[in-house]
Coordinates of C-alpha atoms in Angstrom, one line a residue:
Chain A
M1 CA 51.5 -106.3 -48.7
A2 CA 47.8 -106.6 -49.6
K3 CA 46.3 -103.8 -51.5
V4 CA 43.6 -101.8 -49.7
S5 CA 41.5 -98.9 -50.9
C6 CA 41.8 -95.6 -49.2
R7 CA 38.1 -95.2 -48.8
K8 CA 37.9 -98.5 -46.8
A9 CA 40.9 -97.3 -44.7
F10 CA 39.0 -94.0 -44.1
S11 CA 35.7 -95.5 -43.2
S12 CA 37.1 -98.1 -40.8
E13 CA 39.3 -95.6 -39.1
L14 CA 36.4 -93.1 -38.8
L15 CA 34.2 -95.7 -37.2
A16 CA 36.9 -96.7 -34.7
Q17 CA 37.3 -93.0 -33.7
A18 CA 33.6 -92.3 -33.6
R19 CA 32.9 -95.2 -31.2
Q20 CA 35.1 -93.3 -28.7
N21 CA 33.7 -89.9 -29.4
P22 CA 30.0 -89.2 -29.9
Q23 CA 30.7 -85.8 -31.3
I24 CA 32.1 -87.3 -34.5
W25 CA 29.3 -87.5 -37.1
A26 CA 29.1 -88.8 -40.6
M27 CA 26.7 -87.6 -43.4
A28 CA 26.1 -89.2 -46.7
T29 CA 24.5 -88.3 -50.0
D30 CA 23.1 -91.7 -51.0
S31 CA 26.8 -92.4 -51.0
R32 CA 27.0 -95.0 -48.2
G33 CA 28.0 -97.7 -50.7
S34 CA 30.5 -95.6 -52.7
V35 CA 32.2 -94.4 -49.6
T36 CA 31.9 -97.8 -47.9
I37 CA 30.5 -96.2 -44.8
G38 CA 27.4 -98.3 -44.4
D39 CA 28.8 -100.0 -41.2
F40 CA 29.1 -96.5 -39.5
F41 CA 25.5 -95.8 -40.2
K42 CA 24.3 -99.2 -38.9
E43 CA 26.4 -99.1 -35.8
L44 CA 26.0 -95.4 -34.9
P45 CA 22.6 -94.2 -36.1
N46 CA 22.6 -91.3 -33.7
Q47 CA 25.9 -90.0 -35.2
S48 CA 24.9 -90.3 -38.9
L49 CA 22.5 -88.6 -41.3
E50 CA 21.5 -89.8 -44.7
L51 CA 20.6 -86.7 -46.8
G52 CA 19.9 -88.2 -50.2
I53 CA 21.2 -87.2 -53.6
A54 CA 21.5 -83.5 -52.5
E55 CA 25.1 -82.5 -52.0
Q56 CA 24.4 -78.8 -51.5
N57 CA 22.0 -79.5 -48.6
A58 CA 24.3 -82.1 -47.1
V59 CA 27.3 -79.8 -46.9
A60 CA 25.3 -77.0 -45.3
V61 CA 23.5 -79.4 -42.9
A62 CA 27.0 -80.6 -41.9
A63 CA 28.0 -77.0 -41.2
G64 CA 24.8 -76.5 -39.1
A65 CA 25.6 -79.5 -37.0
A66 CA 29.2 -78.4 -36.7
L67 CA 28.0 -75.1 -35.3
M68 CA 26.3 -77.1 -32.5
G69 CA 29.6 -78.8 -31.6
K70 CA 29.8 -81.8 -33.9
N71 CA 32.8 -82.8 -35.9
V72 CA 31.1 -83.7 -39.2
F73 CA 32.5 -85.9 -42.0
V74 CA 30.4 -85.4 -45.1
A75 CA 31.4 -88.0 -47.6
G76 CA 30.5 -88.7 -51.2
P77 CA 32.0 -88.9 -54.7
S78 CA 34.3 -86.0 -55.1
C79 CA 33.0 -85.2 -58.6
F80 CA 29.6 -84.2 -57.1
L81 CA 30.5 -83.1 -53.6
T82 CA 33.2 -80.6 -54.6
A83 CA 31.4 -79.2 -57.7
R84 CA 27.7 -79.3 -56.9
A85 CA 28.2 -78.0 -53.4
Y86 CA 31.1 -75.6 -54.1
E87 CA 29.3 -72.6 -52.8
Q88 CA 28.3 -74.4 -49.6
I89 CA 31.9 -75.4 -49.1
K90 CA 33.1 -71.9 -49.7
V91 CA 30.5 -70.1 -47.5
D92 CA 29.2 -72.6 -44.9
V93 CA 32.4 -74.5 -44.3
A94 CA 35.4 -72.4 -45.2
Y95 CA 34.1 -68.8 -44.6
N96 CA 32.2 -69.8 -41.5
H97 CA 35.2 -71.9 -40.4
T98 CA 33.0 -74.8 -39.3
N99 CA 34.3 -78.1 -38.1
V100 CA 33.4 -79.9 -41.3
K101 CA 35.4 -82.4 -43.2
I102 CA 34.6 -82.8 -46.9
V103 CA 35.6 -86.3 -47.9
G104 CA 35.7 -86.8 -51.6
V105 CA 36.0 -90.4 -52.7
S106 CA 36.5 -91.9 -56.2
A107 CA 38.3 -88.7 -57.2
G108 CA 40.5 -88.1 -60.2
V109 CA 39.8 -90.7 -62.9
S110 CA 38.6 -93.4 -60.5
Y111 CA 35.3 -93.4 -62.4
G112 CA 37.1 -93.2 -65.8
P113 CA 34.9 -95.6 -67.7
L114 CA 31.8 -93.5 -66.7
G115 CA 33.0 -90.4 -68.7
C116 CA 33.6 -86.8 -67.8
T117 CA 30.5 -86.3 -65.8
H118 CA 32.3 -88.4 -63.2
T119 CA 35.9 -87.3 -63.5
S120 CA 37.1 -85.2 -60.6
L121 CA 40.2 -83.5 -62.0
H122 CA 39.2 -80.0 -60.8
D123 CA 38.8 -80.6 -57.0
I124 CA 42.3 -79.9 -55.7
A125 CA 42.2 -76.6 -57.6
G126 CA 38.8 -75.6 -56.4
M127 CA 39.4 -76.5 -52.8
R128 CA 42.9 -75.0 -52.7
A129 CA 41.4 -71.6 -53.7
L130 CA 39.2 -71.4 -50.6
P131 CA 40.8 -69.6 -47.6
G132 CA 40.8 -71.5 -44.4
L133 CA 40.2 -74.9 -45.9
S134 CA 42.9 -77.5 -45.5
V135 CA 43.5 -79.9 -48.3
F136 CA 44.9 -83.5 -48.0
V137 CA 45.5 -86.1 -50.7
P138 CA 46.7 -89.4 -49.2
A139 CA 48.9 -91.8 -51.1
D140 CA 47.8 -95.1 -49.6
A141 CA 45.8 -96.7 -46.8
V142 CA 48.3 -96.1 -44.1
Q143 CA 48.4 -92.4 -44.8
T144 CA 44.6 -92.3 -45.1
R145 CA 44.3 -93.8 -41.7
F146 CA 46.7 -91.3 -40.3
L147 CA 44.9 -88.3 -41.9
T148 CA 41.5 -89.6 -40.8
R149 CA 42.7 -90.0 -37.2
W150 CA 44.3 -86.6 -37.4
L151 CA 41.2 -84.9 -38.7
T152 CA 39.0 -86.4 -35.9
G153 CA 41.1 -84.4 -33.5
Y154 CA 41.4 -81.3 -35.7
E155 CA 38.8 -78.5 -35.2
G156 CA 38.3 -76.7 -38.5
P157 CA 37.4 -77.2 -42.1
A158 CA 39.2 -79.6 -44.4
F159 CA 39.0 -81.5 -47.6
L160 CA 40.2 -85.1 -47.8
R161 CA 40.5 -86.5 -51.3
M162 CA 41.0 -90.1 -52.3
G163 CA 40.4 -92.6 -55.1
R164 CA 38.2 -95.6 -55.4
G165 CA 40.2 -98.7 -56.2
D166 CA 42.7 -100.7 -54.1
V167 CA 46.1 -99.0 -54.1
E168 CA 49.6 -100.2 -53.6
S169 CA 51.1 -99.7 -50.2
V170 CA 53.7 -96.9 -50.2
Y171 CA 54.2 -96.9 -46.4
G172 CA 54.7 -99.4 -43.6
E173 CA 52.2 -99.4 -40.8
E174 CA 54.6 -97.7 -38.4
E175 CA 55.4 -94.8 -40.8
T176 CA 54.9 -91.3 -39.3
F177 CA 53.7 -88.1 -41.0
Q178 CA 53.5 -84.5 -40.1
V179 CA 50.7 -82.3 -41.5
G180 CA 52.1 -79.4 -43.3
R181 CA 55.3 -81.2 -44.1
A182 CA 56.0 -83.1 -47.3
K183 CA 56.9 -86.8 -46.7
L184 CA 60.3 -87.7 -48.0
A185 CA 59.4 -91.0 -49.7
R186 CA 62.8 -91.5 -51.2
Q187 CA 66.1 -89.6 -50.9
G188 CA 67.8 -88.4 -54.1
S189 CA 70.1 -85.7 -55.4
D190 CA 69.8 -85.3 -59.3
V191 CA 66.1 -84.5 -59.7
T192 CA 62.9 -84.3 -57.5
L193 CA 59.7 -86.0 -58.2
A194 CA 56.9 -84.2 -56.4
A195 CA 53.7 -86.2 -56.2
C196 CA 50.5 -86.7 -54.3
G197 CA 47.8 -89.4 -54.0
E198 CA 48.2 -92.5 -56.1
C199 CA 50.9 -90.9 -58.2
V200 CA 53.3 -91.2 -55.3
W201 CA 53.6 -94.9 -55.9
Q202 CA 54.1 -94.2 -59.7
A203 CA 56.8 -91.7 -58.8
L204 CA 58.6 -94.3 -56.7
Q205 CA 58.5 -96.7 -59.6
A206 CA 60.0 -94.0 -61.8
A207 CA 62.7 -93.3 -59.2
E208 CA 63.6 -97.0 -59.3
L209 CA 63.9 -96.9 -63.1
L210 CA 66.0 -93.7 -63.0
A211 CA 68.3 -95.4 -60.5
Q212 CA 69.0 -98.1 -63.1
R213 CA 70.0 -95.3 -65.4
G214 CA 72.3 -93.8 -62.9
V215 CA 70.0 -90.9 -61.9
S216 CA 69.3 -90.3 -58.3
A217 CA 65.7 -89.1 -57.9
R218 CA 64.2 -87.7 -54.7
V219 CA 60.5 -88.4 -54.2
L220 CA 58.5 -86.0 -52.1
D221 CA 54.9 -86.9 -51.2
F222 CA 52.8 -83.7 -50.9
F223 CA 49.8 -85.4 -49.1
S224 CA 49.4 -82.0 -47.3
I225 CA 48.5 -79.7 -50.2
K226 CA 47.3 -77.1 -47.8
P227 CA 49.1 -76.3 -45.5
F228 CA 51.8 -76.6 -48.1
D229 CA 55.5 -77.3 -47.4
E230 CA 57.2 -74.5 -49.4
E231 CA 60.5 -75.2 -47.6
A232 CA 60.7 -78.8 -49.0
V233 CA 60.2 -77.4 -52.5
I234 CA 62.9 -74.7 -52.1
R235 CA 65.3 -77.3 -50.6
A236 CA 64.5 -79.7 -53.5
A237 CA 65.2 -76.8 -56.0
E238 CA 68.5 -76.0 -54.3
E239 CA 69.7 -79.6 -53.8
T240 CA 68.5 -81.3 -56.9
G241 CA 68.2 -78.5 -59.4
A242 CA 65.1 -79.7 -61.3
I243 CA 61.5 -80.7 -60.2
L244 CA 59.0 -82.9 -62.0
T245 CA 55.5 -82.9 -60.5
V246 CA 53.0 -85.7 -60.9
E247 CA 49.3 -85.7 -60.0
E248 CA 46.0 -87.3 -60.9
H249 CA 44.5 -83.9 -61.5
S250 CA 44.2 -81.3 -64.1
V251 CA 47.5 -79.4 -64.8
C252 CA 45.4 -76.3 -64.0
G253 CA 45.6 -75.3 -60.3
G254 CA 46.8 -78.5 -58.7
L255 CA 50.0 -79.5 -57.0
G256 CA 52.1 -78.7 -60.0
E257 CA 51.2 -75.1 -60.2
Q258 CA 51.7 -74.8 -56.4
V259 CA 55.2 -76.2 -56.7
A260 CA 55.9 -74.0 -59.8
R261 CA 54.8 -70.8 -58.0
T262 CA 57.0 -71.7 -55.0
V263 CA 60.0 -72.3 -57.3
V264 CA 59.5 -69.2 -59.4
E265 CA 59.1 -67.0 -56.4
N266 CA 62.0 -68.4 -54.4
R267 CA 64.6 -70.5 -56.3
P268 CA 64.0 -70.7 -60.1
V269 CA 65.0 -74.1 -61.5
P270 CA 63.4 -76.1 -64.4
V271 CA 60.0 -77.5 -63.5
K272 CA 57.8 -79.9 -65.5
I273 CA 54.1 -80.5 -64.6
L274 CA 52.6 -83.9 -65.3
G275 CA 48.9 -84.4 -64.9
F276 CA 45.8 -84.4 -67.0
P277 CA 45.8 -81.7 -69.8
D278 CA 43.2 -79.0 -70.0
S279 CA 40.9 -80.9 -72.4
E280 CA 38.1 -83.5 -72.2
C281 CA 39.4 -86.6 -70.6
R282 CA 39.4 -89.8 -72.6
V283 CA 37.2 -92.7 -71.4
G284 CA 38.8 -95.8 -69.8
A285 CA 39.8 -97.6 -66.6
S286 CA 42.1 -95.7 -64.3
A287 CA 45.2 -97.8 -65.2
D288 CA 44.5 -97.2 -68.9
L289 CA 44.2 -93.5 -68.4
F290 CA 47.4 -93.3 -66.3
R291 CA 49.1 -95.0 -69.3
A292 CA 47.4 -92.8 -71.9
Y293 CA 48.3 -89.6 -70.1
G294 CA 51.9 -90.5 -69.2
L295 CA 51.5 -91.0 -65.4
T296 CA 53.1 -94.5 -65.2
G297 CA 56.5 -95.1 -63.7
E298 CA 58.1 -95.5 -67.1
A299 CA 56.6 -92.3 -68.6
I300 CA 57.5 -90.3 -65.5
A301 CA 61.1 -91.6 -65.7
D302 CA 61.3 -90.6 -69.4
Q303 CA 60.0 -87.1 -68.6
A304 CA 62.6 -86.8 -65.8
L305 CA 65.4 -87.7 -68.2
R306 CA 64.2 -85.1 -70.7
L307 CA 64.0 -82.5 -68.0
L308 CA 67.7 -83.3 -67.2
G309 CA 68.6 -83.1 -70.9
K310 CA 69.2 -86.8 -71.0
G311 CA 66.0 -87.7 -72.8
R312 CA 65.7 -89.8 -76.0
Chain B
M1 CA 2.8 -48.4 -23.6
E2 CA 5.1 -49.0 -26.6
T3 CA 4.1 -52.0 -28.7
L4 CA 6.3 -54.2 -30.7
E5 CA 5.2 -52.3 -33.8
H6 CA 6.5 -49.0 -32.3
I7 CA 9.8 -50.7 -31.6
A8 CA 9.9 -52.0 -35.2
F9 CA 9.4 -48.5 -36.6
D10 CA 12.3 -47.3 -34.4
R11 CA 14.5 -49.9 -35.8
R12 CA 13.4 -49.0 -39.4
L13 CA 14.5 -45.5 -38.6
D14 CA 17.9 -46.9 -37.6
V15 CA 18.1 -48.8 -40.9
L16 CA 17.2 -45.7 -42.8
D17 CA 20.1 -43.9 -41.2
M18 CA 22.5 -46.7 -41.7
V19 CA 21.7 -47.0 -45.4
Y20 CA 21.6 -43.3 -46.0
R21 CA 25.0 -42.8 -44.3
A22 CA 26.7 -45.8 -45.9
R23 CA 25.3 -45.1 -49.4
T24 CA 24.5 -48.8 -49.7
G25 CA 22.3 -51.5 -48.4
H26 CA 19.0 -53.4 -49.0
I27 CA 16.4 -51.1 -47.5
G28 CA 13.2 -52.6 -49.0
G29 CA 13.6 -56.1 -47.6
S30 CA 14.9 -54.7 -44.3
M31 CA 11.7 -52.8 -43.9
S32 CA 9.5 -55.8 -44.8
C33 CA 11.2 -58.2 -42.3
M34 CA 11.5 -55.9 -39.3
D35 CA 8.3 -56.9 -37.5
I36 CA 9.4 -60.5 -37.8
L37 CA 12.9 -59.8 -36.3
C38 CA 11.3 -57.7 -33.5
A39 CA 8.8 -60.5 -32.7
L40 CA 11.7 -62.9 -32.3
Y41 CA 14.2 -60.7 -30.5
Y42 CA 11.8 -58.8 -28.2
R43 CA 9.2 -61.6 -27.4
V44 CA 9.8 -65.1 -28.6
M45 CA 13.5 -65.8 -28.0
D46 CA 15.4 -65.5 -24.7
T47 CA 18.0 -62.9 -25.8
E48 CA 19.8 -62.9 -22.4
K49 CA 20.4 -66.6 -22.8
I50 CA 21.7 -66.0 -26.3
K51 CA 24.0 -63.2 -25.1
R52 CA 25.4 -65.6 -22.5
G53 CA 26.2 -68.0 -25.3
E54 CA 24.5 -70.9 -23.5
A55 CA 24.7 -74.2 -25.4
D56 CA 20.9 -74.7 -25.3
R57 CA 20.1 -71.2 -26.4
D58 CA 17.6 -70.7 -29.3
R59 CA 19.3 -70.0 -32.6
F60 CA 18.4 -67.5 -35.3
L61 CA 19.7 -67.5 -38.8
L62 CA 19.2 -64.6 -41.3
S63 CA 19.2 -66.7 -44.5
K64 CA 18.3 -63.5 -46.4
G65 CA 21.6 -62.1 -45.2
H66 CA 21.4 -59.1 -47.5
C67 CA 19.1 -57.5 -44.9
A68 CA 21.8 -57.5 -42.3
E69 CA 21.3 -53.9 -41.4
A70 CA 17.8 -54.8 -40.0
L71 CA 19.4 -57.5 -37.9
Y72 CA 22.2 -55.2 -36.8
A73 CA 19.7 -52.5 -35.7
V74 CA 17.9 -55.1 -33.6
L75 CA 21.0 -56.7 -32.1
A76 CA 22.4 -53.3 -31.1
D77 CA 19.2 -52.2 -29.4
R78 CA 19.0 -55.5 -27.6
G79 CA 22.5 -54.9 -26.2
F80 CA 24.6 -57.4 -28.2
F81 CA 26.9 -54.5 -29.1
P82 CA 27.0 -50.7 -28.6
R83 CA 24.6 -48.8 -30.9
E84 CA 27.6 -46.6 -32.0
R85 CA 28.9 -49.6 -33.9
L86 CA 25.9 -49.2 -36.3
L87 CA 27.8 -46.2 -37.7
S88 CA 30.5 -48.5 -39.1
Y89 CA 27.9 -50.4 -41.3
A90 CA 29.5 -51.2 -44.7
R91 CA 32.6 -49.1 -43.9
F92 CA 36.2 -50.1 -44.8
D93 CA 37.3 -53.1 -42.6
T94 CA 34.1 -53.1 -40.6
A95 CA 32.7 -56.3 -39.0
L96 CA 29.3 -55.0 -39.9
A97 CA 29.5 -55.9 -43.6
E98 CA 26.4 -55.9 -45.8
H99 CA 26.0 -59.5 -45.0
P100 CA 26.4 -60.8 -41.4
T101 CA 29.4 -62.8 -40.2
R102 CA 30.3 -64.7 -37.0
K103 CA 32.6 -61.8 -36.0
I104 CA 29.4 -60.0 -34.8
P105 CA 28.1 -60.7 -31.3
G106 CA 24.8 -62.6 -31.7
V107 CA 25.3 -63.8 -35.3
E108 CA 25.4 -67.6 -35.4
A109 CA 26.6 -68.0 -39.0
A110 CA 27.7 -65.9 -42.0
T111 CA 24.9 -65.9 -44.5
G112 CA 23.9 -64.1 -47.7
A113 CA 24.5 -66.6 -50.4
L114 CA 20.8 -67.4 -50.8
G115 CA 19.5 -70.9 -50.2
H116 CA 21.9 -71.9 -47.4
G117 CA 20.2 -70.9 -44.2
L118 CA 17.5 -73.6 -44.1
S119 CA 20.1 -76.3 -44.6
L120 CA 22.2 -74.8 -41.7
A121 CA 19.1 -74.8 -39.6
V122 CA 18.4 -78.4 -40.4
G123 CA 21.8 -79.4 -39.2
M124 CA 21.4 -77.3 -36.1
A125 CA 18.0 -78.7 -35.3
A126 CA 19.0 -82.3 -35.9
A127 CA 22.0 -81.9 -33.6
A128 CA 19.9 -80.1 -30.9
R129 CA 17.3 -82.9 -30.9
R130 CA 19.9 -85.7 -30.6
D131 CA 21.6 -83.8 -27.8
G132 CA 18.2 -83.5 -26.0
S133 CA 18.6 -79.7 -26.1
P134 CA 15.5 -77.5 -25.7
A135 CA 17.0 -75.1 -28.3
H136 CA 14.6 -74.0 -31.0
I137 CA 16.1 -73.0 -34.4
Y138 CA 14.5 -70.1 -36.3
V139 CA 15.6 -69.2 -39.9
L140 CA 14.3 -66.2 -41.9
M141 CA 14.3 -66.6 -45.7
G142 CA 13.2 -64.2 -48.5
D143 CA 10.5 -65.3 -50.8
G144 CA 12.7 -64.8 -53.9
E145 CA 15.1 -67.1 -52.1
Q146 CA 12.6 -69.9 -52.5
D147 CA 13.8 -70.1 -56.2
E148 CA 16.9 -71.9 -55.0
G149 CA 16.7 -75.6 -55.3
S150 CA 18.7 -76.1 -52.1
V151 CA 15.8 -74.7 -50.1
W152 CA 13.7 -77.7 -51.2
E153 CA 16.5 -80.2 -50.6
A154 CA 16.6 -78.8 -47.0
A155 CA 12.8 -78.8 -46.8
M156 CA 12.7 -82.5 -47.7
A157 CA 15.4 -83.3 -45.1
A158 CA 13.5 -81.4 -42.3
G159 CA 10.4 -83.3 -43.2
K160 CA 12.1 -86.6 -43.2
Y161 CA 13.7 -86.1 -39.8
G162 CA 10.6 -84.6 -38.3
L163 CA 12.4 -81.6 -37.0
E164 CA 9.8 -80.1 -34.6
N165 CA 12.4 -77.8 -33.2
L166 CA 12.7 -75.9 -36.4
T167 CA 10.7 -72.9 -37.6
A168 CA 11.3 -71.4 -41.1
I169 CA 9.9 -68.0 -41.7
V170 CA 9.4 -66.6 -45.2
D171 CA 9.3 -62.8 -45.6
R172 CA 6.6 -63.0 -48.3
N173 CA 6.8 -59.5 -49.7
R174 CA 6.2 -60.8 -53.3
L175 CA 9.0 -58.7 -54.8
Q176 CA 12.5 -59.8 -55.8
I177 CA 15.2 -57.7 -57.5
S178 CA 13.7 -58.1 -61.0
G179 CA 10.1 -57.7 -60.0
N180 CA 7.1 -59.7 -58.9
T181 CA 8.0 -63.2 -57.5
E182 CA 5.1 -64.8 -59.4
Q183 CA 6.4 -63.4 -62.7
V184 CA 10.1 -64.2 -62.0
M185 CA 9.4 -67.7 -60.8
P186 CA 5.9 -68.6 -59.5
L187 CA 5.9 -69.7 -55.8
S188 CA 2.3 -69.9 -54.9
P189 CA 0.8 -71.8 -53.1
L190 CA 3.9 -71.6 -50.9
A191 CA 2.3 -72.9 -47.6
A192 CA 0.9 -75.9 -49.5
R193 CA 4.3 -76.6 -51.0
Y194 CA 5.8 -76.8 -47.5
R195 CA 2.9 -79.0 -46.3
D196 CA 3.6 -81.3 -49.2
F197 CA 7.2 -81.7 -47.9
G198 CA 5.9 -82.8 -44.5
W199 CA 5.7 -79.5 -42.7
E200 CA 3.1 -77.7 -40.6
A201 CA 2.6 -74.4 -42.5
V202 CA 0.7 -71.3 -41.5
E203 CA 0.2 -67.9 -43.1
C204 CA 0.0 -64.7 -41.1
S205 CA 0.4 -60.9 -41.5
G206 CA 4.1 -60.1 -41.3
H207 CA 3.2 -56.7 -39.9
N208 CA 0.9 -57.8 -37.1
S209 CA 2.9 -58.6 -34.0
E210 CA 0.3 -60.6 -32.3
E211 CA -0.2 -62.8 -35.3
L212 CA 3.5 -63.1 -35.7
V213 CA 4.2 -64.1 -32.1
R214 CA 1.5 -66.7 -32.2
A215 CA 2.8 -68.2 -35.4
L216 CA 6.4 -68.2 -34.2
R217 CA 5.4 -70.0 -31.0
L218 CA 3.4 -72.7 -32.9
R219 CA 4.8 -76.2 -32.5
S220 CA 3.7 -79.4 -34.2
P221 CA 4.7 -82.9 -33.1
Q222 CA 7.3 -84.4 -35.4
K223 CA 6.9 -81.6 -37.9
P224 CA 8.9 -78.5 -38.7
V225 CA 6.9 -75.3 -38.9
A226 CA 6.8 -72.9 -41.9
V227 CA 5.5 -69.4 -41.2
I228 CA 4.6 -67.6 -44.4
A229 CA 4.6 -64.0 -43.2
N230 CA 2.8 -61.8 -45.7
T231 CA 4.6 -58.5 -45.8
V232 CA 5.1 -55.3 -47.9
K233 CA 8.5 -54.5 -49.3
G234 CA 9.6 -51.1 -48.1
Y235 CA 7.0 -51.2 -45.3
G236 CA 6.3 -48.0 -43.5
S237 CA 7.1 -45.5 -46.3
E238 CA 4.7 -45.0 -49.2
L239 CA 7.6 -43.8 -51.3
M240 CA 9.2 -47.3 -51.1
E241 CA 6.3 -49.6 -50.5
N242 CA 5.7 -52.4 -53.1
K243 CA 8.4 -51.0 -55.5
A244 CA 10.9 -53.6 -56.6
E245 CA 13.6 -50.9 -57.3
W246 CA 13.8 -50.2 -53.5
H247 CA 15.3 -53.6 -53.1
H248 CA 18.6 -51.8 -52.9
L249 CA 18.1 -48.2 -53.9
V250 CA 19.8 -45.6 -51.6
P251 CA 17.7 -42.5 -50.8
D252 CA 19.0 -39.1 -51.7
E253 CA 18.7 -36.2 -49.3
E254 CA 15.1 -35.4 -50.3
Q255 CA 14.0 -39.0 -50.3
Y256 CA 15.7 -39.5 -46.9
A257 CA 13.6 -36.7 -45.4
C258 CA 10.5 -38.0 -47.0
I259 CA 11.0 -41.6 -45.9
R260 CA 11.9 -40.4 -42.4
A261 CA 8.7 -38.3 -42.1
Q262 CA 6.6 -41.1 -43.4
L263 CA 8.1 -43.7 -41.0
E264 CA 7.6 -41.3 -38.1
Q265 CA 4.0 -40.6 -39.1
R266 CA 3.2 -44.3 -39.4
R267 CA 4.8 -44.9 -36.0
G268 CA 2.6 -42.2 -34.6
A269 CA -0.5 -43.9 -36.0
V270 CA 0.2 -47.2 -34.3
S271 CA -2.2 -47.6 -31.3
R272 CA -0.6 -47.9 -27.9
G273 CA -0.7 -51.2 -26.2

């Protein structure tokens, strides 16, 4: 299947939905190119607002329009949107419970060669900590289209986080998802690989390698970070006895810590958290950084074997 | 006949009671902005329409949310909720927190982190215009709040989109928590700065109701309007007037009696309409 970027899947689906519903608005922060949302602005000028390189204002303007009945998608690079406008997201979006969708693109290490001004390895942690704000991290274009469609019908604040580049297809077009439920991407019984975003595909590669070593790995896709599927984690702990988490995010405050807390509070089993360490990220293309920080299928499989006491 | 200024003094007495009873609050700025709130809620806006929650009602945002007690006193007197609720101001589990939230009838948005209100107002005004709604959006900011960069991001956007259905009022009392605004971070010439961002801007006395009502009714084609309302922090009580520490001091028993007497005396000196 052809590789498609999540951002293009998002922008084309949003445009399709907005054609049917004039209450759906898009706002940009000089980010029409980076979000690939230029067509929306051209076709629906009365449903879009360009607010310039001013994320704080854009998020609060979105909240203001939402208070007048609009369902506003404010989209820009996640590194700026979720950090520069954090207080606006906290107060104007989450606390005011406005119908605003914060869409962070080029998240994680998508902008790896640009250095740490442009990494966005903090955003899941930051957004998760805001009461009332839902958090979603799609794994591929199919799931992004599903979430975008779902969010156009959802009245409330949410954060949708995606990368920049073309991604492997994890799901077929007819795949179904349920918000608040982890997606079982592969069944398994010896260990669970819990992943989100582009790491789901890497986890599936790892599961394939583990199968060759006689290890049956379950892969759970936590695209719905909040609401979070605690039951799936507890079941995985009970049925597979060990959980490895994988995410394109800091090990501080992301999916891994959410899984670990659920396990510790409910069904203690060994857990290992894979992600980016709490240190300045090295510079490089996304694929190079995934290799350097052990987030490839091979490295994940190695870590899983170690967790099971079968490591080299 | 009672004038708006009489009413404003009555509401200042309400604020004094709320702050004194709760042992907390922002009394200085509440006193300075009271004439502005009264001009809006007793003259300029259709409060009955607001109470009915009609889609094309005018909107008011208290961007300087720390002066919530002033807004609560006005909303209660205008019948948005019973006056007895004012007694719960800043109490455990109250809806009437020291900053307003949407749990309170008449409050359009939770505010109080400074530098957000003008952006919210820009979003509201842009949506109202595109919907063809006659709603006018009013937002009240503090002058210290003008230090926030986001205010100027919003000012740029309002100018760009020619939001003629937006009026921003600055409670220009020239004092912020650390002292004189011009020493903390110079703001003058404030009206000229708004004009440079594509706004119509006027200055008026923030304690003269006629001037205020005129300024708040001012409209300019394709331009948002900034009203720089020159005010006195702690207005109505010589004990508090122009003293930065009264930003959030709470009066003791003796000070309470003194402030009450001074407010009543000043109320009595206002000429009847």
